Amino acid sequence: MSPTSRNFGFFFLLLVLSLLSIVSSDDLQVLLKIKSSLLDSNPDALDSWKPTSNPCTFAGVTCNSNRSVTEIDLSRRGLSGKFPFPLLCDLTSLEKLSLGFNSLSGPVPSDMNNCTSLKYLDLGNNFFSGPFPDLSSLTHLQYLYLNSSAFSGTFPWKSLQNAKELVVLSLGDNPFDSTPFPEEIVSLTKLTWLYLSNCSITGEIPSKIGDLTELRSLEISDSFLTGVIPPEIVKLNKLWRLEIYNNNLTGKIPPGFGIMTNLTYLDISTNSLEGDLSELRSLTNLISLQLFENRLTGEIPPEFGEFKYLVNLSLYTNKLTGPIPQGLGSLADFDFIDASENQLTGPIPPDMCKKGKMTAVLLLQNNLTGSIPETYADCLTLERFRVSDNSLTGTVPVKLWGLPKVVIIDLAMNNFEGPVTGDIKNAKMLGALNLAFNKFSDELPEEIGDVEALTKVEINDNRFSGEIPSSIGKLKGLSSLKMQSNGFSGSIPDSIGSCSALSDLNMAENSLSGEIPHTLGSLPTLNALNLSDNKLSGKIPESLSSLRLSLLDLSNNKLSGRVPLSLSSYNGSFNGNPGLCSMTIKSLNRCVNSPGSRRGDTRIFVLCIVIGSLILLASLVCFLYLKKSEKKERRRTLRHESWSIKSFRKMSFTEDDIIDSIKEENLIGRGGCGDVYRVVLSDGKELAVKHIRSSSSDTKNFSSTLPILTEKEGRSKEFETEYGYSSKVNEKCDVYSFGVVLIELVTGKKPIEAEFGESKDIVHWVSNKLKSKESVMQIVDKKIGEMYREDAIKLLRVAILCTARQPGLRPTMRSVVHMIEDAEPCRLMGIVISKESDVKVKEIS
């Protein structure tokens, strides 16, 4: 090679390296600016982004062979605040941006449309706001994740027309504006994943959905879809997930649906679908099948019992008939079945827990027959076993009572018989035991007290007998105990008083005897107590008086003695107890003392009457004497002070006509600066007289009857405020006073307070607080709850209008009433008044 050629090659290499260095330097500056804008977010997340480092070594950054940044992956980094999107498009080679699963907020600007090299954009699972911008320039986009990011408004569906390379489109869980199923989507024939759930899609699923033959996952749940499932959907033979639950779909499962044999997850629940399940019999790869809350009929296909992968089956709330396939769950790690609220018949399949993974058997409200298979006694993973309201018979497998993880055993409304065995002590997590309306018998085992997780025990309407185990008192969390309509005998154990969470206790219709335990009165949350139709005797414990019961029934027993006075309001609760008596309950015998004690009681009664009469007479004499003296003293004091009357209209009375009525028994209201009294004139007319207190006057005596004005002080500040500013009195003064009252209610302040400043009143104080919404919210009384503060602001606006400086600018009282009605502050007014320690009463005519 000649020297000239070697020099040229060397020069070219230097030129390339120089260009690469420039590119890398530009990208470095962009990345450092991004870091700078996110420093308040999570500084540690971008700790490796340093000016002295190669940007290609930054955490989450990937470069191409030219050392240009092509990918930024900052997902799950704990980032928050606004992301500097306008900087991104300066990275001219950027193909991937992943910001998912952070707490980023704010809008996404239209600058994103300039990042024309983007192929992968993930902004999902954040807290952005506003609409998503147009993306029509992103023609290379293949993956778009915007789900669960709080975008709103209208999505730019039209811009998807240019995104022909899209493989994944995930827009679900955003409150977009409602829109019919977008036609632009069915033209994206390369889509493999389409997630549109819960983003306000309406209308029918278009028949062209069948053109998206590459789809593997289709989810349009929690939407407003109507019409039928289009028959063309069966063309999606690569589909393994179809979820269109919680819509308004009607019609039948489309014919040919069975050819979609790749389906593993199918959820079309909570719609209004009809017809049978025959089209599903060939979907042998199903793992989860959710068809609940529809109108499906017919039998469960027997082929379901041969499915090797099916682990979840939910068919509840339909109209299905016939038997449950007996082989169901035997070939898979079956998890749960819920086929409740149907019309199913036949026995419970025996092998659903064959692989030892089952957690729930839910077959309530059917017509099932036969007994509980013994195999479930060894199902150690079982958490919920509910087969109530069927026609099942036989005894319960012994070890079923003691399954270690079972939370609820619900066998009610069947024909089971036999005992509850002591094995129940092993059911440490059992919270609810419902055996009502069966034929269970024998004694309730003492070991039931070891099941300390129990909160509800309903064993009523059975054939249990023997004594109630005292160990029940160990169940501190028990809230409901229903044992009525059995054959229990013996006494009620005192230990039940230790069940401190008990709210509902029913032991009616048994053969219980002995006395009612006084410990029942110590149950703080007891709401209903029914011990009727037993053989209980003795007195009703006084301790029951401390209970606040909505239901009490002690009828049809052998109780005797007085009914505690505080229980007299429970009429009918004591019938059928001939030995009970009461002075207030008409249906019971009146309590009568013995003849020997009657004479002594009479003497004591007469003596009490005499002594009481003497005390009353002496008190009356003293009262009249003091009243006369007080009246004289008040007149002397009132005439000694200067008394000024301010009337809103021409007066037909004098000072002497009202002074005698300014006394405590005529007080009808109390305001921030004075009291209001009811005064009846000699001609029968009634007045409301307000006596305004002077803050500078001596208040030791006759504090409610001090003068409004004194000769030296002139007009007081208070008077000025009162799967107005003008001395002219007219209607507008009434409006002003009402405005002051509204301000008092909203702020919780009195008309004159020290914090307002010298010679300043509440109106002046509020007017200086109207500079911003924040300052307005600060003057609202803290006692007003957060949910009512906006209503309080509405009232404050009305009050500001009422207290305008010029009377001519104030609204009429009729207008004020309309404004308050429009503000709907009724609940707020009630709350404010109930929380005021000094309720203000004013009547506006």
Short mmCIF file of N, CA, C and O in Angstrom, two decimals, residues 348 361 372-380 382-387 395-411 416 420-421 423-424 426-427 430 433 435 440:
data_model
loop_
_atom_site.label_atom_id
_atom_site.label_comp_id
_atom_site.label_asym_id
_atom_site.label_seq_id
_atom_site.Cartn_x
_atom_site.Cartn_y
_atom_site.Cartn_z
N ILE A 348 -71.84 -34.87 44.53
CA ILE A 348 -70.63 -34.05 44.44
C ILE A 348 -69.53 -34.89 43.82
O ILE A 348 -69.28 -36.03 44.28
N VAL A 361 -64.70 -25.48 47.47
CA VAL A 361 -65.84 -26.19 46.89
C VAL A 361 -67.06 -25.33 47.20
O VAL A 361 -67.49 -25.22 48.34
N ILE A 372 -71.37 -36.30 51.35
CA ILE A 372 -70.08 -35.69 51.09
C ILE A 372 -69.05 -36.81 50.92
O ILE A 372 -68.88 -37.63 51.82
N PRO A 373 -68.34 -36.86 49.79
CA PRO A 373 -67.35 -37.92 49.58
C PRO A 373 -66.27 -37.91 50.66
O PRO A 373 -65.81 -36.84 51.08
N GLU A 374 -65.83 -39.07 51.11
CA GLU A 374 -64.80 -39.19 52.14
C GLU A 374 -63.48 -38.56 51.71
O GLU A 374 -62.66 -38.18 52.55
N THR A 375 -63.27 -38.44 50.40
CA THR A 375 -61.99 -37.92 49.91
C THR A 375 -61.70 -36.50 50.39
O THR A 375 -60.54 -36.12 50.53
N TYR A 376 -62.74 -35.73 50.67
CA TYR A 376 -62.53 -34.34 51.08
C TYR A 376 -62.04 -34.23 52.52
O TYR A 376 -61.56 -33.17 52.93
N ALA A 377 -62.14 -35.30 53.28
CA ALA A 377 -61.61 -35.28 54.64
C ALA A 377 -60.09 -35.20 54.65
O ALA A 377 -59.48 -34.81 55.65
N ASP A 378 -59.45 -35.57 53.53
CA ASP A 378 -57.99 -35.52 53.42
C ASP A 378 -57.51 -34.35 52.58
O ASP A 378 -56.33 -34.28 52.23
N CYS A 379 -58.40 -33.43 52.26
CA CYS A 379 -58.05 -32.28 51.41
C CYS A 379 -57.49 -31.17 52.31
O CYS A 379 -58.19 -30.22 52.68
N LEU A 380 -56.21 -31.28 52.65
CA LEU A 380 -55.60 -30.39 53.64
C LEU A 380 -55.45 -28.96 53.16
O LEU A 380 -55.17 -28.06 53.96
N LEU A 382 -57.92 -27.33 51.61
CA LEU A 382 -59.27 -26.78 51.47
C LEU A 382 -59.49 -25.61 52.44
O LEU A 382 -59.23 -25.73 53.64
N GLU A 383 -59.98 -24.49 51.91
CA GLU A 383 -60.24 -23.30 52.72
C GLU A 383 -61.73 -23.00 52.86
O GLU A 383 -62.16 -22.51 53.90
N ARG A 384 -62.50 -23.26 51.81
CA ARG A 384 -63.94 -22.99 51.86
C ARG A 384 -64.70 -24.21 51.36
O ARG A 384 -64.48 -24.67 50.24
N PHE A 385 -65.60 -24.70 52.19
CA PHE A 385 -66.45 -25.84 51.81
C PHE A 385 -67.89 -25.42 52.05
O PHE A 385 -68.38 -25.39 53.19
N ARG A 386 -68.58 -25.06 50.96
CA ARG A 386 -69.93 -24.52 51.07
C ARG A 386 -70.86 -25.28 50.13
O ARG A 386 -70.76 -25.16 48.90
N VAL A 387 -71.77 -26.04 50.71
CA VAL A 387 -72.73 -26.82 49.94
C VAL A 387 -74.14 -26.62 50.47
O VAL A 387 -75.00 -27.50 50.35
N THR A 395 -73.79 -38.56 57.01
CA THR A 395 -72.96 -37.93 58.02
C THR A 395 -71.76 -37.25 57.36
O THR A 395 -71.35 -37.62 56.26
N VAL A 396 -71.21 -36.28 58.06
CA VAL A 396 -70.05 -35.55 57.55
C VAL A 396 -68.79 -36.35 57.86
O VAL A 396 -68.62 -36.82 58.99
N PRO A 397 -67.90 -36.54 56.89
CA PRO A 397 -66.64 -37.23 57.17
C PRO A 397 -65.94 -36.61 58.38
O PRO A 397 -65.79 -35.39 58.46
N VAL A 398 -65.54 -37.45 59.32
CA VAL A 398 -65.05 -36.99 60.63
C VAL A 398 -63.93 -35.97 60.50
O VAL A 398 -63.94 -34.91 61.13
N LYS A 399 -62.94 -36.26 59.66
CA LYS A 399 -61.77 -35.37 59.58
C LYS A 399 -62.05 -34.07 58.84
O LYS A 399 -61.23 -33.15 58.89
N LEU A 400 -63.21 -33.98 58.20
CA LEU A 400 -63.56 -32.73 57.53
C LEU A 400 -63.72 -31.60 58.56
O LEU A 400 -63.40 -30.45 58.29
N TRP A 401 -64.23 -31.95 59.76
CA TRP A 401 -64.41 -30.95 60.81
C TRP A 401 -63.08 -30.30 61.21
O TRP A 401 -63.08 -29.14 61.64
N GLY A 402 -61.98 -31.01 61.06
CA GLY A 402 -60.71 -30.51 61.56
C GLY A 402 -59.69 -30.16 60.51
O GLY A 402 -58.48 -30.19 60.79
N LEU A 403 -60.12 -29.85 59.29
CA LEU A 403 -59.16 -29.48 58.24
C LEU A 403 -58.38 -28.23 58.67
O LEU A 403 -58.97 -27.23 59.07
N PRO A 404 -57.07 -28.25 58.55
CA PRO A 404 -56.24 -27.20 59.18
C PRO A 404 -56.35 -25.82 58.55
O PRO A 404 -56.08 -24.82 59.20
N LYS A 405 -56.74 -25.72 57.26
CA LYS A 405 -56.80 -24.42 56.60
C LYS A 405 -58.22 -23.96 56.31
O LYS A 405 -58.41 -22.88 55.75
N VAL A 406 -59.20 -24.75 56.70
CA VAL A 406 -60.58 -24.40 56.37
C VAL A 406 -61.00 -23.14 57.13
O VAL A 406 -60.76 -23.02 58.33
N VAL A 407 -61.61 -22.21 56.40
CA VAL A 407 -62.05 -20.94 56.97
C VAL A 407 -63.56 -20.92 57.17
O VAL A 407 -64.06 -20.31 58.12
N ILE A 408 -64.29 -21.60 56.30
CA ILE A 408 -65.74 -21.65 56.43
C ILE A 408 -66.24 -23.04 56.07
O ILE A 408 -65.83 -23.62 55.06
N ILE A 409 -67.09 -23.58 56.93
CA ILE A 409 -67.83 -24.81 56.65
C ILE A 409 -69.30 -24.45 56.66
O ILE A 409 -69.86 -24.06 57.69
N ASP A 410 -69.93 -24.55 55.50
CA ASP A 410 -71.33 -24.15 55.34
C ASP A 410 -72.11 -25.33 54.79
O ASP A 410 -72.05 -25.64 53.60
N LEU A 411 -72.85 -25.99 55.69
CA LEU A 411 -73.64 -27.17 55.31
C LEU A 411 -75.13 -26.93 55.53
O LEU A 411 -75.91 -27.89 55.52
N PHE A 416 -78.29 -33.42 56.53
CA PHE A 416 -77.19 -34.09 57.21
C PHE A 416 -77.61 -34.51 58.61
O PHE A 416 -78.48 -33.91 59.24
N VAL A 420 -71.22 -33.39 65.54
CA VAL A 420 -70.00 -32.62 65.27
C VAL A 420 -68.95 -33.20 66.22
O VAL A 420 -69.13 -33.19 67.42
N THR A 421 -67.87 -33.69 65.66
CA THR A 421 -66.91 -34.43 66.49
C THR A 421 -65.84 -33.51 67.07
O THR A 421 -65.65 -32.37 66.64
N ASP A 423 -62.87 -33.54 66.54
CA ASP A 423 -61.82 -33.20 65.57
C ASP A 423 -61.84 -31.73 65.21
O ASP A 423 -60.84 -31.20 64.69
N ILE A 424 -62.90 -31.05 65.52
CA ILE A 424 -63.02 -29.64 65.17
C ILE A 424 -61.94 -28.81 65.84
O ILE A 424 -61.62 -27.70 65.38
N ASN A 426 -58.92 -29.13 65.62
CA ASN A 426 -57.79 -28.96 64.71
C ASN A 426 -58.02 -27.90 63.64
O ASN A 426 -57.10 -27.53 62.92
N ALA A 427 -59.26 -27.42 63.54
CA ALA A 427 -59.59 -26.40 62.53
C ALA A 427 -59.26 -25.02 63.09
O ALA A 427 -60.14 -24.20 63.35
N LEU A 430 -60.79 -21.88 61.34
CA LEU A 430 -62.22 -21.86 61.06
C LEU A 430 -62.86 -20.60 61.64
O LEU A 430 -62.82 -20.38 62.85
N LEU A 433 -69.03 -21.34 61.05
CA LEU A 433 -69.59 -22.70 61.06
C LEU A 433 -71.10 -22.57 60.95
O LEU A 433 -71.77 -22.10 61.86
N LEU A 435 -74.40 -24.74 60.25
CA LEU A 435 -75.02 -26.07 60.13
C LEU A 435 -76.53 -25.99 60.26
O LEU A 435 -77.19 -27.03 60.44
N PHE A 440 -78.48 -32.64 62.53
CA PHE A 440 -77.34 -32.94 63.39
C PHE A 440 -77.84 -33.18 64.81
O PHE A 440 -78.80 -32.56 65.27
#
